[in-house]
Coordinates of C-alpha atoms in Angstrom, one line a residue:
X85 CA 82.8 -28.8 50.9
X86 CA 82.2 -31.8 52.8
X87 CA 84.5 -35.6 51.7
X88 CA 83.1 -38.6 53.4
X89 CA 85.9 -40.4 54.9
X90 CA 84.9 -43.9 53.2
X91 CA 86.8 -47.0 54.8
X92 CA 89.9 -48.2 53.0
X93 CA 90.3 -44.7 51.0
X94 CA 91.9 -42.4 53.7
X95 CA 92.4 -38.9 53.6
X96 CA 90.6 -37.1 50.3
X97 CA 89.8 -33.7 51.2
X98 CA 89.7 -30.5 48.7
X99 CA 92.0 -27.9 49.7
X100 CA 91.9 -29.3 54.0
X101 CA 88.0 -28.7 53.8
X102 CA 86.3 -31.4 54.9
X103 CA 84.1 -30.6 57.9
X104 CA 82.7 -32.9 59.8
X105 CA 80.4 -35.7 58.5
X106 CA 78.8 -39.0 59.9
X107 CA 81.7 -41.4 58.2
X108 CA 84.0 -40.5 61.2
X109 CA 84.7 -43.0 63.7
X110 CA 85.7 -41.0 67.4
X111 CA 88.7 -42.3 68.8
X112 CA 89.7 -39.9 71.6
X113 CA 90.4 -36.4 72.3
X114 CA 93.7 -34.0 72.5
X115 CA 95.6 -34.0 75.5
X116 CA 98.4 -31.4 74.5
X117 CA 99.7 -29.4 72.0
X118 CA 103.6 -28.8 71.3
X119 CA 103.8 -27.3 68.1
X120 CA 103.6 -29.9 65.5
X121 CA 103.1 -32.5 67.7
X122 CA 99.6 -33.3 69.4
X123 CA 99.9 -36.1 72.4
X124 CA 95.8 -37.9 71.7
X125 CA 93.8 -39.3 74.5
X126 CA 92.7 -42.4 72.7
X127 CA 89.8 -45.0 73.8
X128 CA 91.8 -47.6 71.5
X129 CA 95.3 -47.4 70.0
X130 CA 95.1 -46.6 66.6
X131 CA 98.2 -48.5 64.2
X132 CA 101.0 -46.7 63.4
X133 CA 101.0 -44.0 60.6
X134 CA 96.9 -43.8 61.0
X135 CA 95.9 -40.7 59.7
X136 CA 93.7 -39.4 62.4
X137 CA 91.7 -36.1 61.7
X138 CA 90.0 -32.9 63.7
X139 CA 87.4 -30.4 62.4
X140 CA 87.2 -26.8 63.2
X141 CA 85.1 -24.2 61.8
X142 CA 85.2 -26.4 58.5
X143 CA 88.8 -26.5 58.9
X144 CA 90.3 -30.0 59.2
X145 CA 93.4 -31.0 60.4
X146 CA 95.1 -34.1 59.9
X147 CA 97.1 -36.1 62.1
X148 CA 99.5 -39.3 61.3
X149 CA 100.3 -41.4 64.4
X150 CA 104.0 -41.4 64.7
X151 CA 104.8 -43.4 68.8
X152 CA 102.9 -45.1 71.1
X153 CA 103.1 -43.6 74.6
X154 CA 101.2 -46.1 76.6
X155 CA 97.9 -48.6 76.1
X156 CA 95.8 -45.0 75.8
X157 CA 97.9 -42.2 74.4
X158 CA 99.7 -41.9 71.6
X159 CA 101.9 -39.1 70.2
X160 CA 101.0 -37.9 66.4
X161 CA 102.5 -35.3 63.6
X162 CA 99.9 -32.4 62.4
X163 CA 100.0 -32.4 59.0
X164 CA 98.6 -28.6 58.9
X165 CA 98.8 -25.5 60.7
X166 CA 98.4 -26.3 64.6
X167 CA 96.0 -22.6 64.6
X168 CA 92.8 -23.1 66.7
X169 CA 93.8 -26.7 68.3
X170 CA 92.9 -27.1 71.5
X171 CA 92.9 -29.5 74.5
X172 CA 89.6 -31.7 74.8
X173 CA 88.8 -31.1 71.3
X174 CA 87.6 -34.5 69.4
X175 CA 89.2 -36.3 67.0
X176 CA 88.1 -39.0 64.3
X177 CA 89.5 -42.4 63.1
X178 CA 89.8 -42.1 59.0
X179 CA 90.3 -46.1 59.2
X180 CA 93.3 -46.3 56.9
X181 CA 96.8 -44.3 56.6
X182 CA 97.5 -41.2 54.4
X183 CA 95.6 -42.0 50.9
X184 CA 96.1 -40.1 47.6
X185 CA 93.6 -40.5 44.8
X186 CA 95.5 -41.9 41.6
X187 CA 94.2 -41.1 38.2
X188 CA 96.0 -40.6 34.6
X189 CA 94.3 -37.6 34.6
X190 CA 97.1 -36.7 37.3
X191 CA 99.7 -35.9 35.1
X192 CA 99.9 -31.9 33.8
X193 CA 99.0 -31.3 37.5
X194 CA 100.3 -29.6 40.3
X195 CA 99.3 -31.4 43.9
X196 CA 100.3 -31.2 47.6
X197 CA 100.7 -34.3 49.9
X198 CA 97.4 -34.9 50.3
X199 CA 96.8 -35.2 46.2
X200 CA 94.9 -31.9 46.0
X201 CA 95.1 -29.1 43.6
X202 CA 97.5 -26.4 44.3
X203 CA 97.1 -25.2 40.4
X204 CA 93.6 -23.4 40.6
X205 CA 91.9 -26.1 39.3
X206 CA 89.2 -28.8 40.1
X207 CA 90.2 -32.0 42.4
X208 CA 91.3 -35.5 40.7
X209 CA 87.8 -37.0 39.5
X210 CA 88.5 -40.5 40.8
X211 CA 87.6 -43.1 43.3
X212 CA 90.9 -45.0 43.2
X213 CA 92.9 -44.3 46.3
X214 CA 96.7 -45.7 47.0
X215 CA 98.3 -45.9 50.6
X216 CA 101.7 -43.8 50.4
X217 CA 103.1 -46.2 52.8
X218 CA 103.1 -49.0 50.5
X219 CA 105.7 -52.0 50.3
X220 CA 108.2 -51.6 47.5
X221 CA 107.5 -54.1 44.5
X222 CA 108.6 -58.3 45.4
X223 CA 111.6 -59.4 44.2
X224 CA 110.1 -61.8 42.1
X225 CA 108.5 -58.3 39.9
X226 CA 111.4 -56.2 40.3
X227 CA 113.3 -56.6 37.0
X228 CA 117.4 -55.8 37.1
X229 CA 119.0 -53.2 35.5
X230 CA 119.0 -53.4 31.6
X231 CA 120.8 -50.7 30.4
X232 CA 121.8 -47.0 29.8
X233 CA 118.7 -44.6 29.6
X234 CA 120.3 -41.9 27.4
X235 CA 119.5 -38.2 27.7
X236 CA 120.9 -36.9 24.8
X237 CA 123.5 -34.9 27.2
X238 CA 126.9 -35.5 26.0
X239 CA 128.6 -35.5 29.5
X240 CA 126.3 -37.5 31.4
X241 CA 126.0 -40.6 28.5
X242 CA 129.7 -40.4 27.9
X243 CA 131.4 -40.3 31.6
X244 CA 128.6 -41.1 33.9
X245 CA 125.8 -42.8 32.3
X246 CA 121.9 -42.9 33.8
X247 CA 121.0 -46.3 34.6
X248 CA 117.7 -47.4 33.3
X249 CA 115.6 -48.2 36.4
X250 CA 118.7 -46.4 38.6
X251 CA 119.2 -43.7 40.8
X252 CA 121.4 -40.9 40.7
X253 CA 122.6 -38.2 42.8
X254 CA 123.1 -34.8 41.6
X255 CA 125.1 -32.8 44.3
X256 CA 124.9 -29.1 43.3
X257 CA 124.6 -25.7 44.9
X258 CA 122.5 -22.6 43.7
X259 CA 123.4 -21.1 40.8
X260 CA 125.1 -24.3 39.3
X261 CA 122.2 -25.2 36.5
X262 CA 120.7 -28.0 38.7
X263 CA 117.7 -27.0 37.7
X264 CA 118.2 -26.4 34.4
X265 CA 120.1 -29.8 34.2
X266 CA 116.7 -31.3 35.6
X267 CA 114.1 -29.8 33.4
X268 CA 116.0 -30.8 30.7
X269 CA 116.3 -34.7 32.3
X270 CA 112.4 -34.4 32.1
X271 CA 112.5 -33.0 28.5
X272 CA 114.8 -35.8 27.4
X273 CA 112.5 -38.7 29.1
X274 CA 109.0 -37.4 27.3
X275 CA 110.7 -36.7 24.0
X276 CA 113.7 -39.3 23.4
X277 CA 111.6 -42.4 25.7
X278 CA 108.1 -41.3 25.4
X279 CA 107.7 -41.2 29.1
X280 CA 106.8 -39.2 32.1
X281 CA 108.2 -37.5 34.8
X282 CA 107.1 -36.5 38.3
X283 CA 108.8 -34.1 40.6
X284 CA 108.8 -33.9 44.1
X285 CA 109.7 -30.5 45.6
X286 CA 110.8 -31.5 49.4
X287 CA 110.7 -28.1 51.0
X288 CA 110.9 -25.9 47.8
X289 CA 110.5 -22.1 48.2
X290 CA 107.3 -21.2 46.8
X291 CA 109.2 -19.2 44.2
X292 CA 111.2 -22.0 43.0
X293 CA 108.5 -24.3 42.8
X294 CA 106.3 -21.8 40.1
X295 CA 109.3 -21.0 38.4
X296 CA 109.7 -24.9 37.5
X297 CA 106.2 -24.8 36.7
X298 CA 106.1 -21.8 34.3
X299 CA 109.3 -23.0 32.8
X300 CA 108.1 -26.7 32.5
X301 CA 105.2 -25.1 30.6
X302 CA 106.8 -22.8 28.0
X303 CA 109.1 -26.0 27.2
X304 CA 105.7 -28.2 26.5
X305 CA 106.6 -30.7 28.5
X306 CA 104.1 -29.9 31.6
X307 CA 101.4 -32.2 30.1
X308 CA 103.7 -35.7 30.6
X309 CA 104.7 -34.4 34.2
X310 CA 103.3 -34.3 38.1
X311 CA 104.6 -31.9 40.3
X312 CA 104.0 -32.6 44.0
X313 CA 105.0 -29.9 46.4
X314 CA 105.7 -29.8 50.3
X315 CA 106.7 -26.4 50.7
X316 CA 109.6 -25.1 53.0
X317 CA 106.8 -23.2 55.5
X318 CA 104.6 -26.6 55.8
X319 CA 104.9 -28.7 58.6
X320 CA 108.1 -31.1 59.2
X321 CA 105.2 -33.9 58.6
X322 CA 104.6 -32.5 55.1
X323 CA 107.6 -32.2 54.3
X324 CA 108.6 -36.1 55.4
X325 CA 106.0 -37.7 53.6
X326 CA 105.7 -35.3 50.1
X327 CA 108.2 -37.9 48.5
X328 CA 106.3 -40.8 49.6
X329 CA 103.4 -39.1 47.8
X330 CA 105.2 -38.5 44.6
X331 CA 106.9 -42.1 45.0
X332 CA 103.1 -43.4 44.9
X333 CA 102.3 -41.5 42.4
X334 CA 105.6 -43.1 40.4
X335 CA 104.6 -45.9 41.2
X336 CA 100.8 -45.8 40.0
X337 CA 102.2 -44.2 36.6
X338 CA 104.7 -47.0 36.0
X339 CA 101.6 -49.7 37.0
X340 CA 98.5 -48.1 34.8
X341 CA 100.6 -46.6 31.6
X342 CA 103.6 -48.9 31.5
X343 CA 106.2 -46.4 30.8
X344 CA 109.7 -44.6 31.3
X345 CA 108.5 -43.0 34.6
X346 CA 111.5 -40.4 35.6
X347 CA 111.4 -39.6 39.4
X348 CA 112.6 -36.5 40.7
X349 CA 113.8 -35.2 44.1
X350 CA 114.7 -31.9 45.1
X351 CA 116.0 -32.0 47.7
X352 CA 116.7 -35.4 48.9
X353 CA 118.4 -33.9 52.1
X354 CA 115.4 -31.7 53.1
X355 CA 113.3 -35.0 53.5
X356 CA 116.3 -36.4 56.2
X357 CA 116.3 -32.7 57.8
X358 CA 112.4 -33.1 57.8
X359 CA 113.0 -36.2 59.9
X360 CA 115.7 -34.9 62.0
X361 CA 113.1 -32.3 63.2
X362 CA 110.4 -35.2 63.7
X363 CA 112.8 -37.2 65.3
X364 CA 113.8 -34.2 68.0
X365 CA 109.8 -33.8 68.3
X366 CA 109.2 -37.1 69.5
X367 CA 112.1 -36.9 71.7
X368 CA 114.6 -39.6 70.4
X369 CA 118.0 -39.6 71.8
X370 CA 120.1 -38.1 68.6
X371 CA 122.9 -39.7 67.2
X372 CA 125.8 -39.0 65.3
X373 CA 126.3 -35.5 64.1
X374 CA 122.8 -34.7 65.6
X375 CA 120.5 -37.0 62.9
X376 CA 117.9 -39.0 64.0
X377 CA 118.8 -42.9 65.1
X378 CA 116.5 -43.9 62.6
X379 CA 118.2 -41.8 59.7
X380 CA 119.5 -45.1 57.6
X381 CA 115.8 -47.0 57.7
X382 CA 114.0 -43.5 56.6
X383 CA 116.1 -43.2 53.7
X384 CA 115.8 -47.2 52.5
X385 CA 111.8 -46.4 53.2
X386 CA 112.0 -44.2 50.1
X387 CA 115.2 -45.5 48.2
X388 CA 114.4 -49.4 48.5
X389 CA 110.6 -48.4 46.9
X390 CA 112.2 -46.9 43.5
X391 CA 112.2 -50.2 41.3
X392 CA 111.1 -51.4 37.8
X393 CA 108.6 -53.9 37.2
X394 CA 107.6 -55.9 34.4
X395 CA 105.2 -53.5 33.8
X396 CA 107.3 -50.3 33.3
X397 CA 110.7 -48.6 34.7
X398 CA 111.1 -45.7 37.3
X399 CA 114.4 -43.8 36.8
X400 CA 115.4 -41.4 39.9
X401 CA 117.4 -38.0 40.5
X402 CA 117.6 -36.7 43.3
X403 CA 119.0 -33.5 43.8
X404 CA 121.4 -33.9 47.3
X405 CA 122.8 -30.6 49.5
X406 CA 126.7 -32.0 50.8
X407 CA 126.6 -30.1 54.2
X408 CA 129.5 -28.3 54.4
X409 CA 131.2 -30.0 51.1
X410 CA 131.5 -32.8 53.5
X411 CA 131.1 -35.9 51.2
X412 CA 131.2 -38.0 54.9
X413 CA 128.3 -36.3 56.3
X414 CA 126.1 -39.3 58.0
X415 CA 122.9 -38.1 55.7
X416 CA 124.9 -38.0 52.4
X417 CA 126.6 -41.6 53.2
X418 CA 123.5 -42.8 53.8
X419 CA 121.6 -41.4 51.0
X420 CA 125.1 -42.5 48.4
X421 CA 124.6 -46.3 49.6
X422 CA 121.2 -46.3 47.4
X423 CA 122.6 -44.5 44.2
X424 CA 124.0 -45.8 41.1
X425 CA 125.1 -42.8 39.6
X426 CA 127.1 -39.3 40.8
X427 CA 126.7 -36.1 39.1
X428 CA 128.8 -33.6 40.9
X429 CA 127.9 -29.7 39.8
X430 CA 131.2 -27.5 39.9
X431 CA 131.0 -24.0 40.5
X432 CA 134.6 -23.3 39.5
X433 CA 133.2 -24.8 35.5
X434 CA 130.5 -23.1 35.7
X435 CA 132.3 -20.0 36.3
X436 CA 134.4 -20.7 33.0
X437 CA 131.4 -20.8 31.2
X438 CA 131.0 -24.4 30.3
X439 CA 127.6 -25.8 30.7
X440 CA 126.6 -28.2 31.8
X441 CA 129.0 -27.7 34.9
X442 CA 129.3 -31.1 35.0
X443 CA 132.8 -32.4 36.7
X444 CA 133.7 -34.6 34.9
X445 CA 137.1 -36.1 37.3
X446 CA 134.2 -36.7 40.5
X447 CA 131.5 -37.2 39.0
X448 CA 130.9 -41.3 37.8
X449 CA 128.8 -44.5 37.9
X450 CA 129.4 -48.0 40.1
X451 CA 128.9 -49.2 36.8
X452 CA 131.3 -47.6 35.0
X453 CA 133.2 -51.5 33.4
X454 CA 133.4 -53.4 30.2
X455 CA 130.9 -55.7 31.1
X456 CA 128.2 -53.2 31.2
X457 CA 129.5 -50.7 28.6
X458 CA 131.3 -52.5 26.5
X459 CA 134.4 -52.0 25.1
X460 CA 134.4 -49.3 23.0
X461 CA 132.5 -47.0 25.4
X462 CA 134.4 -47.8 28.0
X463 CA 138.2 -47.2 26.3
X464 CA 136.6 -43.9 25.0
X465 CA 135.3 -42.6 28.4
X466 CA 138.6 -43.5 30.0
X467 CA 140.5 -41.8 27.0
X468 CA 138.6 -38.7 27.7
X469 CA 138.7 -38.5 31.6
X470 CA 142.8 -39.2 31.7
X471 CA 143.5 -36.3 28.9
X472 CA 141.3 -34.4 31.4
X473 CA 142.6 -35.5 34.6
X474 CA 146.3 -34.8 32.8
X475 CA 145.1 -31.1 31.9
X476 CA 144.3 -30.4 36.0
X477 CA 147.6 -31.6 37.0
X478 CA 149.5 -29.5 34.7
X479 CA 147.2 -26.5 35.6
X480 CA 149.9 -24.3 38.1
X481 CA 152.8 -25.2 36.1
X482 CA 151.1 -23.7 33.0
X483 CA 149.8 -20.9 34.9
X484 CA 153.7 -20.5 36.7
X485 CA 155.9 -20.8 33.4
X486 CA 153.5 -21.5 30.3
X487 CA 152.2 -23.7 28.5
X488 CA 155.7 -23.5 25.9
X489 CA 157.3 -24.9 28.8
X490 CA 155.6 -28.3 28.4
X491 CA 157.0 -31.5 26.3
X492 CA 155.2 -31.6 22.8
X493 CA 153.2 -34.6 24.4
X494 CA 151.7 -32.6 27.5
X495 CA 150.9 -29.8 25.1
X496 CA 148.9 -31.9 22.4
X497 CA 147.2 -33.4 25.4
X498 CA 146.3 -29.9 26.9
X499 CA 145.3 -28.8 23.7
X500 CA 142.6 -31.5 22.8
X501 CA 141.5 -31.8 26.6
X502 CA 140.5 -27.6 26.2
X503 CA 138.9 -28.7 22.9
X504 CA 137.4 -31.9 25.2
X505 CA 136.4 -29.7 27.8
X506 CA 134.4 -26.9 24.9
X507 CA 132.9 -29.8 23.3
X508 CA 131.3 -31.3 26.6
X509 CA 129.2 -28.1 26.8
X510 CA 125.6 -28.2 25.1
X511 CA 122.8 -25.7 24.5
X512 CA 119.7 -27.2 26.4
X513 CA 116.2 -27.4 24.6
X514 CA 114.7 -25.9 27.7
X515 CA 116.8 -22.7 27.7
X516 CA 116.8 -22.2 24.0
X517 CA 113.9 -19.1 24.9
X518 CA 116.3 -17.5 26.9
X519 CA 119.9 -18.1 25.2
X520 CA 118.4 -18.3 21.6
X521 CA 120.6 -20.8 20.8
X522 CA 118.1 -24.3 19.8
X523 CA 118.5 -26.9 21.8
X524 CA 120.5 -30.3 20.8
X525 CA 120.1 -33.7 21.8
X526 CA 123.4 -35.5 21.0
X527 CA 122.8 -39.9 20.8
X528 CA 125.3 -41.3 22.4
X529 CA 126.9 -43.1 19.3
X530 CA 127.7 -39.5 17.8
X531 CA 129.1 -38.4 21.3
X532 CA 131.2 -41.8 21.1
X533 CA 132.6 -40.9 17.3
X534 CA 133.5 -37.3 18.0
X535 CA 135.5 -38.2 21.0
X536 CA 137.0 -40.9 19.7
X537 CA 138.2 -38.1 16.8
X538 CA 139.4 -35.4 19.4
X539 CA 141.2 -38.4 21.0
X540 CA 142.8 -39.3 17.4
X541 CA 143.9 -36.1 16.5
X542 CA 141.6 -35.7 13.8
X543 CA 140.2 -31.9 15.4
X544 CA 143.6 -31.1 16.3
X545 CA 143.7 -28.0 14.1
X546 CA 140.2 -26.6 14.9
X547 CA 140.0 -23.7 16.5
X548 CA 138.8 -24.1 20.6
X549 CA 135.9 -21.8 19.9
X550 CA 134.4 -23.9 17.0
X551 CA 133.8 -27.0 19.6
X552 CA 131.9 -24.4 22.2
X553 CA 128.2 -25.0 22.7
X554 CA 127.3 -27.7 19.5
X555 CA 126.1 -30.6 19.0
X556 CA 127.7 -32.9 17.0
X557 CA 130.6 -32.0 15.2
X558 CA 129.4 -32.9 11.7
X559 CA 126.7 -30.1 12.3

């Protein structure tokens, strides 16, 4: 199939197929070939991040110009396979960066960077195109942050609350429900808000990625989301700019339907490994720890563009990979300067049992005060988190001599932080298929009056086991 490469609309082809057609314009030819990166013989200097494009055999291959060399050459990221490239063989101006067509029709679809298909079905019908390098939204649009966006889970509204038009990080390895915990974010947004979410797998494994799919449509909630994939064996270019794809797609969703848009990342870290490699490609000096010089400006490119409008909110999570557990890892301090929020996943409460896995001593908000809260939330939340924090401290000398051993006031505190603890947990709507226990979604008020009861005494005789995977406890 053959896409005219009109001016102003970028890169549009169906599955890379474009072959060659008279809209070109020629701009040079390839000089050399070093994996990813192709050094282009140019007759004038294209801009930076001009997507530049090759045809063979009706294959194309796409180009984005990353450094200028000198006043003829310039040094540029294939956005493909690098199979069949040669040196001496043409290649065409597309007069504009990397486009994505943008349509409302986009949502229950999976797409690649380049906005085409990967679900089997037709191309986006439209003639609107958006640069994925655009500027974030003017100050004088953005609109502050106006509140809590609850998600019905108890231990994120209580202890570390999603900011409406926020970010937050969720640091988690495998196996800890991170997943789980963001299928059901999406659930929460399309049923509790009435929005939409899209997802942007930074190199996902391919069996990851249709496992969220298939999941996302036996919950019902695949017709209100995107997914936008750069998969893990896809060139380091892919995988850099998949995010700014989904971002623009965010962004077009937020513009054209005015709604809760909920933006999601997995993995956030990928996308600064993605740039690492780039970086090492080009041949920058590295710098500390090995990440590219330009590491803090490549994540503000993406965080700084995640802002509500007058015209509608967009909400991220991004899932983040701590190297090492090293919370002082360059990437990670960079990537925690943008974030509002910190979900940390524990293994060691998962292993207990108690999901969400949610810990609930690390994990918190910057805007975790009075002000924003208000009172009564925040005297509850700190209630809750210091008969916790208590419980961990007396952990060794309860396993050492037994709980007997502890004052009457350490063993009342013990007891209704385990109740605390059991009550935290919550049977997820899009699990309920495998668990058969229904899903809950708990409103914050309720998670406010039940806690403030544990904290009163008023469940001090119920049995641990009665608090364990409920909703409310007047159900």
């Amino acid at each position: 199939m053959k896409i005219p490469f009109e001016k102003g609309y970028g890169v549009a082809g169906v599955n890379g197929m474009a072959g060659s057609n008279p809209g070109k314009i020629p701009i040079g030819t390839i000089a050399e070939v070093h994996g990813p990166v192709v050094v282009i013989a140019c007759d004038r200097l294209p801009p930076l991040h001009q997507a530049l494009c090759a045809a063979l055999d009706h294959e194309q291959y796409t180009f984005e110009v990353h450094q200028h060399l000198d006043e003829r050459h310039v040094r540029a990221i294939t956005l493909h396979r690098t199979t069949g490239l040669q040196r001496g063989m043409p290649v065409y101006d597309t007069q504009a960066p990397l486009h994505v067509p943008v349509t409302e029709a986009c949502l229950g679809r999976l797409l690649n960077v380049f906005g085409e298909p990967l679900d089997g079905r037709q191309p986006l019908a439209t003639g609107e195109y958006r640069n994925i390098h655009a500027l974030p939204a003017a100050l004088s649009e953005a609109v502050g942050i106006t509140g809590i966006l609850e998600t019905g889970i108890k231990v994120i509204d209580l202890l570390c609350p999603f900011v409406r038009g926020g970010k937050t990080g969720l640091f988690g390895g495998a196996g800890v429900g991170k997943t789980v915990l963001i299928m059901e974010f999406m659930h929460a947004v399309i049923s509790l808000h009435q929005g939409v979410s899209v997802f942007a797998g930074v190199g996902e494994r391919i069996r990851e990625g249709h496992e969220l799919w298939k999941e996302l449509q036996a919950a019902g909630v695949m017709e209100k989301s995107l997914l936008v994939f750069g998969q893990m064996d896809e060139s380091p270019g892919v995988r850099f700019r998949v995010g700014l794809t989904a971002l623009t797609y965010s962004e077009y969703l937020r513009d054209a339907l005015h709604k809760e848009v909920l933006f999601l990342v997995d993995n956030i870290f990928r996308f600064v490994q993605a740039g690492s490699e780039i970086s090492s490609l080009l041949g920058r000096m590295p710098a500390t720890v090995g990440y590219q010089p330009t590491l803090n400006t490549e994540v503000a490119e993406i965080e700084e563009r995640i802002v509500s409008t007058q015209k509608g909110a967009v909400t991220s999570v991004q899932a983040v990979y701590v190297p090492a557990d090293d919370m002082t890892d360059p990437a990670v301090s960079a990537i925690l300067s943008h974030l509002d929020t910190t979900v940390i996943l524990s293994r060691a409460i998962a292993a207990q049992g108690l999901y969400p896995a949610v810990d609930p001593l690390r994990s918190g908000s910057k805007l975790m005060d009075r002000h924003f809260l208000g009172d009564r939330h925040y005297t509850i939340a700190e209630g809750v988190r210091e008969h916790l924090a208590r419980y961990a401290e007396l952990q060794d000398v309860i396993a050492m001599l037994g709980l007997e051993e502890l004052s009457p006031e350490d063993r009342r505190i013990v007891h209704r932080a385990r109740r605390l603890q059991r009550y935290l947990t919550q049977p997820f709507h899009v699990t309920a298929h495998y668990t058969g226990i229904k899903g809950v979604s708990v409103p914050l008020e309720k998670t406010l009056q039940d806690c403030e009861g544990f904290l009163a005494g008023k469940y001090d005789d119920l049995a641990e086991e009665a608090c364990y995977m409920r909703g409310t406890m007047e159900s």
